[in-house]
Amino acid sequence: MGAREERIHPHNRHGQLRRRYQVIRSATVELVQDLSAEDCALQSMPDASPVKWHLAHTSWFFETFVLEGGLRGYRCFDPHYRTLFNSYYVQVGPRHTRAERGLLSRPGLREVLAYRAHVDEAIARWMDGQPSAQALDLFELGLHHEQQHQELILTDLKHLFSRNPLRPAYRAAPARMKRDAPALEWSRHAGGLCEIGHAGEDVCFDNEQPRHAVFIAPFRCASRPVTNGEYLAFMRDGGYQRPELWLSDGWDARCHNAWEAPLYWEHGEDGWRRFTLHGMDEVDPSAPVCHISYYEADAFARWADARLPTEAEWEIIARAVPVAGNLAESRLFDPIAAASSAGVPLQCFGDIWEWTASAYLPYPGYRPAAGAVGEYNGKFMVNQFVLRGGSCATPASHLRATYRNFFPPQARWQFSGMRLARDD
Amino acid sequence: MGAREERIHPHNRHGQLRRRYQVIRSATVELVQDLSAEDCALQSMPDASPVKWHLAHTSWFFETFVLEGGLRGYRCFDPHYRTLFNSYYVQVGPRHTRAERGLLSRPGLREVLAYRAHVDEAIARWMDGQPSAQALDLFELGLHHEQQHQELILTDLKHLFSRNPLRPAYRAAPARMKRDAPALEWSRHAGGLCEIGHAGEDVCFDNEQPRHAVFIAPFRCASRPVTNGEYLAFMRDGGYQRPELWLSDGWDARCHNAWEAPLYWEHGEDGWRRFTLHGMDEVDPSAPVCHISYYEADAFARWADARLPTEAEWEIIARAVPVAGNLAESRLFDPIAAASSAGVPLQCFGDIWEWTASAYLPYPGYRPAAGAVGEYNGKFMVNQFVLRGGSCATPASHLRATYRNFFPPQARWQFSGMRLARDD
Amino acid sequence: MGAREERIHPHNRHGQLRRRYQVIRSATVELVQDLSAEDCALQSMPDASPVKWHLAHTSWFFETFVLEGGLRGYRCFDPHYRTLFNSYYVQVGPRHTRAERGLLSRPGLREVLAYRAHVDEAIARWMDGQPSAQALDLFELGLHHEQQHQELILTDLKHLFSRNPLRPAYRAAPARMKRDAPALEWSRHAGGLCEIGHAGEDVCFDNEQPRHAVFIAPFRCASRPVTNGEYLAFMRDGGYQRPELWLSDGWDARCHNAWEAPLYWEHGEDGWRRFTLHGMDEVDPSAPVCHISYYEADAFARWADARLPTEAEWEIIARAVPVAGNLAESRLFDPIAAASSAGVPLQCFGDIWEWTASAYLPYPGYRPAAGAVGEYNGKFMVNQFVLRGGSCATPASHLRATYRNFFPPQARWQFSGMRLARDD
Amino acid sequence: MGAREERIHPHNRHGQLRRRYQVIRSATVELVQDLSAEDCALQSMPDASPVKWHLAHTSWFFETFVLEGGLRGYRCFDPHYRTLFNSYYVQVGPRHTRAERGLLSRPGLREVLAYRAHVDEAIARWMDGQPSAQALDLFELGLHHEQQHQELILTDLKHLFSRNPLRPAYRAAPARMKRDAPALEWSRHAGGLCEIGHAGEDVCFDNEQPRHAVFIAPFRCASRPVTNGEYLAFMRDGGYQRPELWLSDGWDARCHNAWEAPLYWEHGEDGWRRFTLHGMDEVDPSAPVCHISYYEADAFARWADARLPTEAEWEIIARAVPVAGNLAESRLFDPIAAASSAGVPLQCFGDIWEWTASAYLPYPGYRPAAGAVGEYNGKFMVNQFVLRGGSCATPASHLRATYRNFFPPQARWQFSGMRLARDD
């Protein structure tokens, strides 16, 4: 979270954050209320974590960065948790091995929820003590951190359920209106010397800063993401069988993993179907394609005689658009077709994260935050690509146009799709 | 289960088996009654299975081999279970991948217990129908199968808990008398042309048959298993640093896995301690060493200027001894020092399984049982060694002197130890 | 090499060994005379070694076990070679990593041949010194060791050439008479209490000793090995698609390695063809099937309602047969159909090594040879199976009926086939 | 190779290229003239290729892209070579597996040299036919391609020799003057809107185009690369033990590979020494540090409170400097200390390739060359970082300020080092 000038009246900020804490912490617990203790305990792959671990780690974040050292006389819930629920902060101390988070039947879900309550109660006392603006910065970072893990709870659970032959549903299928995708349009942008990155007083992560100038050549940008229907055309045209469409590493990944379609797609007698958080469902040709890797997005774009936008291109387009759409609040947790809206770029926020052509690297002049939270973003700036926007599993208040999400090019279990761009 | 002449009055056998079914099935559930749903859902390595899986698979065995085809109008509990809980019977159909048994949060523990009740109720009805002697053979095999999984529930849970930094205890530590191990004595056996293997009407597995002649040279056999104290002397003498004591594959395994002591031993400020089902505990120098691989047993024996007994040697000694000792019924679930008893080979049954020098191979004239249960034993007759006796986690009624247990030479998570032999 | 009473007049033995040394050492060099330096330098897999390494290692054996300590004033050729060309003798000192034998362009073939000459010259001087009978025992072991590596030179080179898309030929295809395989006959053997293993004064390896009694049940044995034609019938009958025919580990190996036929078989427009040391050739239905693993031999036997013989069964049959057949001296280096010969077991020696049903384990009372050569055989007595007989690449003088060859059950690059047996 | 306006008189260009072909092709053969056939045949890791393969592949390039289709009646040397020596051009057809280039003893070095002569002779005839400018473009690309492989011959051979315990020398150690490294100075650059990338008529690779505008913030740049002495200070300060200095993936690589120093450094009784192409040598504290990964360069920079320059920053500095220095022509094949030269950035070319902070991605408006040579650069634009400059193994005529070399961040076997930069 970047340095910020404080202009809100401190007292107001204090009260706002207190309320947001309650809302966000409750939302997390609400996400898991229909899950069994077993659903919350399992880990389906090293990239994903058990739901229970997310519940504990988000509390650990407040305990470690806010309460310890911040609340006089704070008694930690269990000293073992300092190691068990540390994700990757080497400056905090040792960490339980990531790939073994699914070997912990103890503490059980009940104890983890008690841990949450213990932290919530202590945070209330800490709030009473009128913490400094700097302390509130870390606290606010903790809220954004918790929202990130809300999304991960959903994506990790989806992956776990997909590995179960019973294909369980997280929730009942929503009733939803079917509609055709709007026609694809290309808008032209003049580019030039632009500024991107975060400025001003609002909260952001350190990796969105500093705001800086970039030169952008004229380009064109698609009015909406690529749809399942368009992706099926790529598949029918041999997209997964033509190495000349792929990056070399991408083709290796496709062969090694035997990819033939997006993650969660299954081919049966009735053609392709998808596993979703409401169980198996059809492939809606109008909805944005989802659960594809950077490699697949890149290959599709080459097939379509286009390319992915850079993150700078994406940002100058999306910052004109309000942060709204099919986000976590809609509780669909699945991408849907866009409603038509002439002349406005559609679905910049919501439905899917959009792979960009930009490697995840520091902005010029980037400085990681001081202390252990400086490990939050900076040390991952290699071998990853930036995704922009936000998905059907992202809370609205978590997003902004400058937000930089990032994953390795082979990752597919996030709600990741793409939008096309072209040189002008 | 081998062919058998039927001499018990059929009605008596029927009644006995009905009672044994109730006792054994209850014992399984009793083993898990203090565990959480999460404890029962996790898998710590491909060799081990979740407790919940054991609970379901043992019911699957009765459903598949007894009820389906045996009980008119039987309605299977859930058709998915046929695949989910099939262990390795290719003739029954497809199987859920072994290494992914820990990815199943559904069905939950509660449903698995309902599955057990469903099968128990149907078995009661099947029993009412006066099944044939041949059908009862399969039923009785199911009881022995269930007892094997009772032991695996304990060994697999122990492994899971050992991977948790909290080192949870399955049960409170028992109060137990400390005593010194009896002095090691060597008894001489003349050998000659002997018969081993199972004969007569009692139940046995197919791999114990046929009874057959073997020629045994004169040999000497240790009066009790190797103790922790003796094993510590081997360790102090550089046993884990001297490749000349080890088989070539054994030394590779020792280096690859960085073995420095038996499994579950941890070295701290106070020297070596052991993880047990009652938590961390001291290393009792008088108790049999446990959780060692065949490779370690073989290296120790070479260091001690001795060797492991063959399974034929072991059998002709142990068949003079009653099946009694520190078995599952003692509920210690941990090996203890033997009580001295002059002139009798000690601890042949109970405390630990004893590695023998015999590869697990078919006896001359071996025929696997007919049908899918013929896969029970025969297809594993390669790359494994025979262990004899029975451990602190084996039910007494499951054992006999001809019983052949088997594991790969690198396996350590069973209660496995050794007894020494020498050429005369 | 086992203990032996010395009855040959020592002087005669000395002279005989001197001559055999010259013959055997020359034979090794002759095997490689048509190879390029590059052919001799490459390693195709960790199990195989470069030809150059074999040339050096066999000299190393004489240098290490005979000349060092045996020849006063012996100057070693290059002190680095002590490590570079030590195969697995930990008591001799460190060893260059086996899997990296193919990373050594230096010393070149020329230097390795100079090393051989250096050792040969020193051996001649050592011989002049009238070494003791005990020293001659080690020397004779070196000769047998060299013969083993002659066979490995051929099998390792065959594997290397098979990985080259050019499919190069080691030598021109021999002109050979085609003939039908003799009809398969089953001879009955009464078994009983028999002695197997080596006795008497002739040379043998330590693992063939001591001679000891075994009890053998009556059995029947096939008059010749399984042919390609018979194996093709197994393949056509779905042998590679039916898991119920295979050991569990065998099926895993078959799936993991995608085995569909013996090693070196290739399926093309004209059906199956084989890569041989004289290039690609047809599959002769009358010749013994070759380059199969233990797993395949075992599955074939099960399919044929038979089994593999134990090594004891094999030995009591084969010891009545002279050591003769299609051996290395015929210079075919490829199995051929047997000539019919009524009533005699055919092809016990030559053509192929025969997998037995016996795990490679110590005989009762086995003692490894003293010193570092005790590592020759004993430390490999786990996870391997015994093969008996001798192949088209084995020198005749290397073999005898008690000879125990051994390889892991998945090994296929040796000239390995099988003969069937049945319970009587 | 990018599109280019043709201004040189075609006939002059033709003659120049003919002479350059002779010079460059001869230089390649000269590099290997002291190597044995075995030195040229071995492959030490999948990333490296046998010298012989480089000799053949560079000829294959001319055969495939120039002679086939370009020279009427051209008879290919051997049709198998089309597959054997295709590196990665999927549009040309199948390729021999990269990791198995070291399994080819045939064709031998002699045949590969004959292949070169065959191609050289055909190229002479092709030249006589007055090829078009477009055909000459591909021909010229082949010359640059050959120069790249000259460097790879040296780096791959160095790696191979480093794996040989004899540590062979490629050539005798050069006599060289020792001198202290010039003091490190920081020059300030105003940045602003700059153009980078290649423009004009000279040859370049497609990835250097198009020339385009970038905005660069003011920055400072080091006057010379980081030296061994400076790197040793980082090592002494615990650089390899402090995860907070490293990227997360970098720390994983450091732990997984147990890096404690640059590649080829060995610690002995006399401290650190280096393996070089002239054998083991001392670590010259004044010479640029070499054989480090991007991860190590990045960690060092963080430790030094600096960063790596972006490729744009590097280019605007280096384009003022002549392409001269310790390049392949000096035949040292090892980095040396810079000669002091006030006010000029030192060693931009020669000694070492310099890691930049820029991921290897397409320039805005990038178009790969048409046809199969379009696979030359474009399909590798993921998971790699740009290196700039040129090393002691790069021919001078191969380089220019816009040249973009690229390797994965973990690669260390190239002559890779770094120069520091800082935000102003």
PDB file of N, CA and C in Angstrom, chain A residues 34-39 41-44 52 78 80 84 96 100 102-109 160-161 163-166 168-169, chain B residues 34-39 41-44 52 78 80 84 96 100 102-109 160-161 163-166 168-169:
ATOM      1  N   ASP A  34     -21.808 -22.468   4.099  1.00  0.00           N
ATOM      2  CA  ASP A  34     -22.474 -23.706   3.680  1.00  0.00           C
ATOM      3  C   ASP A  34     -21.486 -24.844   3.448  1.00  0.00           C
ATOM      4  N   LEU A  35     -20.232 -24.619   3.778  1.00  0.00           N
ATOM      5  CA  LEU A  35     -19.219 -25.655   3.542  1.00  0.00           C
ATOM      6  C   LEU A  35     -19.037 -26.523   4.773  1.00  0.00           C
ATOM      7  N   SER A  36     -18.675 -27.771   4.545  1.00  0.00           N
ATOM      8  CA  SER A  36     -18.378 -28.668   5.667  1.00  0.00           C
ATOM      9  C   SER A  36     -16.941 -28.444   6.124  1.00  0.00           C
ATOM     10  N   ALA A  37     -16.650 -28.937   7.311  1.00  0.00           N
ATOM     11  CA  ALA A  37     -15.277 -28.853   7.808  1.00  0.00           C
ATOM     12  C   ALA A  37     -14.318 -29.509   6.825  1.00  0.00           C
ATOM     13  N   GLU A  38     -14.765 -30.584   6.196  1.00  0.00           N
ATOM     14  CA  GLU A  38     -13.902 -31.275   5.227  1.00  0.00           C
ATOM     15  C   GLU A  38     -13.672 -30.445   3.975  1.00  0.00           C
ATOM     16  N   ASP A  39     -14.712 -29.791   3.498  1.00  0.00           N
ATOM     17  CA  ASP A  39     -14.538 -28.909   2.334  1.00  0.00           C
ATOM     18  C   ASP A  39     -13.452 -27.872   2.605  1.00  0.00           C
ATOM     19  N   ALA A  41     -10.842 -28.115   4.568  1.00  0.00           N
ATOM     20  CA  ALA A  41      -9.550 -28.623   5.023  1.00  0.00           C
ATOM     21  C   ALA A  41      -8.639 -29.097   3.901  1.00  0.00           C
ATOM     22  N   LEU A  42      -9.175 -29.320   2.708  1.00  0.00           N
ATOM     23  CA  LEU A  42      -8.405 -30.024   1.670  1.00  0.00           C
ATOM     24  C   LEU A  42      -7.687 -29.058   0.736  1.00  0.00           C
ATOM     25  N   GLN A  43      -6.583 -29.535   0.208  1.00  0.00           N
ATOM     26  CA  GLN A  43      -5.771 -28.752  -0.732  1.00  0.00           C
ATOM     27  C   GLN A  43      -5.616 -29.580  -2.001  1.00  0.00           C
ATOM     28  N   SER A  44      -6.004 -29.002  -3.126  1.00  0.00           N
ATOM     29  CA  SER A  44      -6.014 -29.790  -4.356  1.00  0.00           C
ATOM     30  C   SER A  44      -4.748 -29.691  -5.183  1.00  0.00           C
ATOM     31  N   LYS A  52      -9.848 -23.298   4.936  1.00  0.00           N
ATOM     32  CA  LYS A  52      -9.528 -23.052   6.349  1.00  0.00           C
ATOM     33  C   LYS A  52      -8.243 -22.252   6.489  1.00  0.00           C
ATOM     34  N   ASP A  78      -2.446 -18.530  19.522  1.00  0.00           N
ATOM     35  CA  ASP A  78      -1.656 -19.755  19.629  1.00  0.00           C
ATOM     36  C   ASP A  78      -0.315 -19.476  18.958  1.00  0.00           C
ATOM     37  N   HIS A  80       1.872 -21.284  17.774  1.00  0.00           N
ATOM     38  CA  HIS A  80       2.171 -22.087  16.581  1.00  0.00           C
ATOM     39  C   HIS A  80       1.645 -21.444  15.295  1.00  0.00           C
ATOM     40  N   LEU A  84       2.407 -21.529  11.215  1.00  0.00           N
ATOM     41  CA  LEU A  84       1.450 -22.303  10.403  1.00  0.00           C
ATOM     42  C   LEU A  84       0.767 -21.448   9.353  1.00  0.00           C
ATOM     43  N   HIS A  96       5.224 -22.690   7.426  1.00  0.00           N
ATOM     44  CA  HIS A  96       4.823 -24.049   7.082  1.00  0.00           C
ATOM     45  C   HIS A  96       4.846 -24.169   5.558  1.00  0.00           C
ATOM     46  N   GLU A 100       2.086 -28.269   1.821  1.00  0.00           N
ATOM     47  CA  GLU A 100       1.610 -29.146   2.896  1.00  0.00           C
ATOM     48  C   GLU A 100       0.515 -28.493   3.736  1.00  0.00           C
ATOM     49  N   GLY A 102      -2.446 -28.752   3.161  1.00  0.00           N
ATOM     50  CA  GLY A 102      -3.549 -29.707   3.200  1.00  0.00           C
ATOM     51  C   GLY A 102      -3.269 -30.894   4.103  1.00  0.00           C
ATOM     52  N   LEU A 103      -2.204 -30.861   4.878  1.00  0.00           N
ATOM     53  CA  LEU A 103      -1.911 -31.963   5.808  1.00  0.00           C
ATOM     54  C   LEU A 103      -2.313 -31.625   7.233  1.00  0.00           C
ATOM     55  N   LEU A 104      -2.992 -30.512   7.419  1.00  0.00           N
ATOM     56  CA  LEU A 104      -3.295 -30.037   8.767  1.00  0.00           C
ATOM     57  C   LEU A 104      -4.764 -30.256   9.098  1.00  0.00           C
ATOM     58  N   SER A 105      -5.070 -31.365   9.734  1.00  0.00           N
ATOM     59  CA  SER A 105      -6.455 -31.526  10.193  1.00  0.00           C
ATOM     60  C   SER A 105      -6.693 -30.691  11.451  1.00  0.00           C
ATOM     61  N   ARG A 106      -5.635 -30.443  12.170  1.00  0.00           N
ATOM     62  CA  ARG A 106      -5.697 -29.566  13.344  1.00  0.00           C
ATOM     63  C   ARG A 106      -4.847 -28.329  13.055  1.00  0.00           C
ATOM     64  N   PRO A 107      -5.225 -27.129  13.456  1.00  0.00           N
ATOM     65  CA  PRO A 107      -6.488 -26.808  14.089  1.00  0.00           C
ATOM     66  C   PRO A 107      -7.654 -27.023  13.141  1.00  0.00           C
ATOM     67  N   GLY A 108      -8.789 -27.413  13.706  1.00  0.00           N
ATOM     68  CA  GLY A 108      -9.990 -27.649  12.921  1.00  0.00           C
ATOM     69  C   GLY A 108     -10.694 -26.352  12.567  1.00  0.00           C
ATOM     70  N   LEU A 109     -11.705 -26.466  11.743  1.00  0.00           N
ATOM     71  CA  LEU A 109     -12.444 -25.278  11.310  1.00  0.00           C
ATOM     72  C   LEU A 109     -12.979 -24.513  12.520  1.00  0.00           C
ATOM     73  N   LEU A 160     -10.740 -27.526  -6.104  1.00  0.00           N
ATOM     74  CA  LEU A 160     -10.895 -28.738  -5.288  1.00  0.00           C
ATOM     75  C   LEU A 160     -12.128 -29.526  -5.727  1.00  0.00           C
ATOM     76  N   PHE A 161     -13.244 -28.858  -5.853  1.00  0.00           N
ATOM     77  CA  PHE A 161     -14.477 -29.554  -6.229  1.00  0.00           C
ATOM     78  C   PHE A 161     -14.353 -30.168  -7.622  1.00  0.00           C
ATOM     79  N   ARG A 163     -11.910 -31.632  -8.821  1.00  0.00           N
ATOM     80  CA  ARG A 163     -11.152 -32.880  -8.758  1.00  0.00           C
ATOM     81  C   ARG A 163     -11.955 -34.021  -8.158  1.00  0.00           C
ATOM     82  N   ASN A 164     -13.131 -33.718  -7.708  1.00  0.00           N
ATOM     83  CA  ASN A 164     -13.995 -34.735  -7.111  1.00  0.00           C
ATOM     84  C   ASN A 164     -14.919 -35.280  -8.191  1.00  0.00           C
ATOM     85  N   PRO A 165     -14.894 -36.589  -8.442  1.00  0.00           N
ATOM     86  CA  PRO A 165     -15.752 -37.148  -9.497  1.00  0.00           C
ATOM     87  C   PRO A 165     -17.229 -36.867  -9.291  1.00  0.00           C
ATOM     88  N   LEU A 166     -17.630 -36.541  -8.077  1.00  0.00           N
ATOM     89  CA  LEU A 166     -19.035 -36.214  -7.841  1.00  0.00           C
ATOM     90  C   LEU A 166     -19.382 -34.819  -8.349  1.00  0.00           C
ATOM     91  N   PRO A 168     -19.233 -31.727  -7.028  1.00  0.00           N
ATOM     92  CA  PRO A 168     -20.199 -31.070  -6.132  1.00  0.00           C
ATOM     93  C   PRO A 168     -20.384 -29.595  -6.482  1.00  0.00           C
ATOM     94  N   ALA A 169     -21.525 -29.069  -6.105  1.00  0.00           N
ATOM     95  CA  ALA A 169     -21.829 -27.657  -6.342  1.00  0.00           C
ATOM     96  C   ALA A 169     -21.618 -26.872  -5.057  1.00  0.00           C
TER      97      ALA A 169
ATOM     98  N   ASP B  34     -13.140 -40.566  18.263  1.00  0.00           N
ATOM     99  CA  ASP B  34     -12.635 -39.302  18.813  1.00  0.00           C
ATOM    100  C   ASP B  34     -12.022 -38.404  17.754  1.00  0.00           C
ATOM    101  N   LEU B  35     -12.135 -38.793  16.499  1.00  0.00           N
ATOM    102  CA  LEU B  35     -11.525 -37.998  15.433  1.00  0.00           C
ATOM    103  C   LEU B  35     -12.528 -37.007  14.852  1.00  0.00           C
ATOM    104  N   SER B  36     -11.998 -35.878  14.373  1.00  0.00           N
ATOM    105  CA  SER B  36     -12.851 -34.903  13.702  1.00  0.00           C
ATOM    106  C   SER B  36     -13.056 -35.319  12.251  1.00  0.00           C
ATOM    107  N   ALA B  37     -14.048 -34.707  11.623  1.00  0.00           N
ATOM    108  CA  ALA B  37     -14.282 -34.966  10.204  1.00  0.00           C
ATOM    109  C   ALA B  37     -13.024 -34.645   9.408  1.00  0.00           C
ATOM    110  N   GLU B  38     -12.292 -33.616   9.816  1.00  0.00           N
ATOM    111  CA  GLU B  38     -11.086 -33.234   9.097  1.00  0.00           C
ATOM    112  C   GLU B  38      -9.971 -34.281   9.278  1.00  0.00           C
ATOM    113  N   ASP B  39      -9.843 -34.796  10.498  1.00  0.00           N
ATOM    114  CA  ASP B  39      -8.855 -35.850  10.719  1.00  0.00           C
ATOM    115  C   ASP B  39      -9.091 -37.024   9.763  1.00  0.00           C
ATOM    116  N   ALA B  41     -10.402 -36.956   6.752  1.00  0.00           N
ATOM    117  CA  ALA B  41     -10.497 -36.629   5.329  1.00  0.00           C
ATOM    118  C   ALA B  41      -9.153 -36.495   4.637  1.00  0.00           C
ATOM    119  N   LEU B  42      -8.072 -36.360   5.395  1.00  0.00           N
ATOM    120  CA  LEU B  42      -6.797 -35.968   4.794  1.00  0.00           C
ATOM    121  C   LEU B  42      -5.926 -37.177   4.451  1.00  0.00           C
ATOM    122  N   GLN B  43      -5.106 -36.989   3.430  1.00  0.00           N
ATOM    123  CA  GLN B  43      -4.188 -38.027   2.966  1.00  0.00           C
ATOM    124  C   GLN B  43      -2.781 -37.439   2.988  1.00  0.00           C
ATOM    125  N   SER B  44      -1.877 -38.103   3.699  1.00  0.00           N
ATOM    126  CA  SER B  44      -0.557 -37.512   3.882  1.00  0.00           C
ATOM    127  C   SER B  44       0.469 -37.958   2.857  1.00  0.00           C
ATOM    128  N   LYS B  52     -11.446 -41.776   6.421  1.00  0.00           N
ATOM    129  CA  LYS B  52     -12.790 -41.860   5.836  1.00  0.00           C
ATOM    130  C   LYS B  52     -12.831 -42.848   4.672  1.00  0.00           C
ATOM    131  N   ASP B  78     -24.918 -45.608  -3.293  1.00  0.00           N
ATOM    132  CA  ASP B  78     -24.638 -44.541  -4.263  1.00  0.00           C
ATOM    133  C   ASP B  78     -23.791 -45.154  -5.365  1.00  0.00           C
ATOM    134  N   HIS B  80     -21.881 -43.962  -7.473  1.00  0.00           N
ATOM    135  CA  HIS B  80     -20.521 -43.412  -7.601  1.00  0.00           C
ATOM    136  C   HIS B  80     -19.519 -44.139  -6.708  1.00  0.00           C
ATOM    137  N   LEU B  84     -15.434 -44.779  -6.545  1.00  0.00           N
ATOM    138  CA  LEU B  84     -14.692 -43.975  -5.557  1.00  0.00           C
ATOM    139  C   LEU B  84     -13.967 -44.839  -4.540  1.00  0.00           C
ATOM    140  N   HIS B  96     -11.000 -44.703  -8.577  1.00  0.00           N
ATOM    141  CA  HIS B  96     -10.488 -43.357  -8.308  1.00  0.00           C
ATOM    142  C   HIS B  96      -8.997 -43.476  -8.009  1.00  0.00           C
ATOM    143  N   GLU B 100      -5.188 -39.539  -5.097  1.00  0.00           N
ATOM    144  CA  GLU B 100      -6.161 -38.444  -5.002  1.00  0.00           C
ATOM    145  C   GLU B 100      -7.307 -38.758  -4.053  1.00  0.00           C
ATOM    146  N   GLY B 102      -7.298 -38.066  -1.095  1.00  0.00           N
ATOM    147  CA  GLY B 102      -7.378 -36.938  -0.177  1.00  0.00           C
ATOM    148  C   GLY B 102      -7.980 -35.697  -0.822  1.00  0.00           C
ATOM    149  N   LEU B 103      -8.514 -35.804  -2.021  1.00  0.00           N
ATOM    150  CA  LEU B 103      -9.145 -34.650  -2.670  1.00  0.00           C
ATOM    151  C   LEU B 103     -10.666 -34.696  -2.557  1.00  0.00           C
ATOM    152  N   LEU B 104     -11.176 -35.642  -1.781  1.00  0.00           N
ATOM    153  CA  LEU B 104     -12.621 -35.848  -1.720  1.00  0.00           C
ATOM    154  C   LEU B 104     -13.193 -35.325  -0.415  1.00  0.00           C
ATOM    155  N   SER B 105     -13.660 -34.086  -0.443  1.00  0.00           N
ATOM    156  CA  SER B 105     -14.339 -33.610   0.775  1.00  0.00           C
ATOM    157  C   SER B 105     -15.751 -34.203   0.848  1.00  0.00           C
ATOM    158  N   ARG B 106     -16.296 -34.533  -0.303  1.00  0.00           N
ATOM    159  CA  ARG B 106     -17.595 -35.203  -0.372  1.00  0.00           C
ATOM    160  C   ARG B 106     -17.398 -36.605  -0.917  1.00  0.00           C
ATOM    161  N   PRO B 107     -18.051 -37.655  -0.495  1.00  0.00           N
ATOM    162  CA  PRO B 107     -18.975 -37.635   0.628  1.00  0.00           C
ATOM    163  C   PRO B 107     -18.241 -37.349   1.941  1.00  0.00           C
ATOM    164  N   GLY B 108     -18.948 -36.679   2.841  1.00  0.00           N
ATOM    165  CA  GLY B 108     -18.386 -36.348   4.144  1.00  0.00           C
ATOM    166  C   GLY B 108     -18.423 -37.544   5.084  1.00  0.00           C
ATOM    167  N   LEU B 109     -17.797 -37.356   6.231  1.00  0.00           N
ATOM    168  CA  LEU B 109     -17.747 -38.438   7.220  1.00  0.00           C
ATOM    169  C   LEU B 109     -19.151 -38.921   7.574  1.00  0.00           C
ATOM    170  N   LEU B 160      -0.222 -39.124   9.156  1.00  0.00           N
ATOM    171  CA  LEU B 160      -0.818 -37.801   8.943  1.00  0.00           C
ATOM    172  C   LEU B 160      -0.495 -36.869  10.109  1.00  0.00           C
ATOM    173  N   PHE B 161      -0.711 -37.348  11.305  1.00  0.00           N
ATOM    174  CA  PHE B 161      -0.478 -36.499  12.477  1.00  0.00           C
ATOM    175  C   PHE B 161       1.008 -36.130  12.588  1.00  0.00           C
ATOM    176  N   ARG B 163       2.913 -35.318  10.291  1.00  0.00           N
ATOM    177  CA  ARG B 163       3.243 -34.234   9.362  1.00  0.00           C
ATOM    178  C   ARG B 163       2.700 -32.886   9.837  1.00  0.00           C
ATOM    179  N   ASN B 164       1.979 -32.892  10.914  1.00  0.00           N
ATOM    180  CA  ASN B 164       1.415 -31.657  11.459  1.00  0.00           C
ATOM    181  C   ASN B 164       2.367 -31.117  12.524  1.00  0.00           C
ATOM    182  N   PRO B 165       2.852 -29.893  12.348  1.00  0.00           N
ATOM    183  CA  PRO B 165       3.809 -29.349  13.331  1.00  0.00           C
ATOM    184  C   PRO B 165       3.273 -29.330  14.755  1.00  0.00           C
ATOM    185  N   LEU B 166       1.957 -29.397  14.913  1.00  0.00           N
ATOM    186  CA  LEU B 166       1.393 -29.428  16.272  1.00  0.00           C
ATOM    187  C   LEU B 166       1.556 -30.799  16.914  1.00  0.00           C
ATOM    188  N   PRO B 168      -0.237 -33.644  16.935  1.00  0.00           N
ATOM    189  CA  PRO B 168      -1.409 -33.989  17.743  1.00  0.00           C
ATOM    190  C   PRO B 168      -1.379 -35.441  18.214  1.00  0.00           C
ATOM    191  N   ALA B 169      -2.065 -35.695  19.321  1.00  0.00           N
ATOM    192  CA  ALA B 169      -2.143 -37.051  19.872  1.00  0.00           C
ATOM    193  C   ALA B 169      -3.479 -37.670  19.502  1.00  0.00           C
TER     194      ALA B 169
END
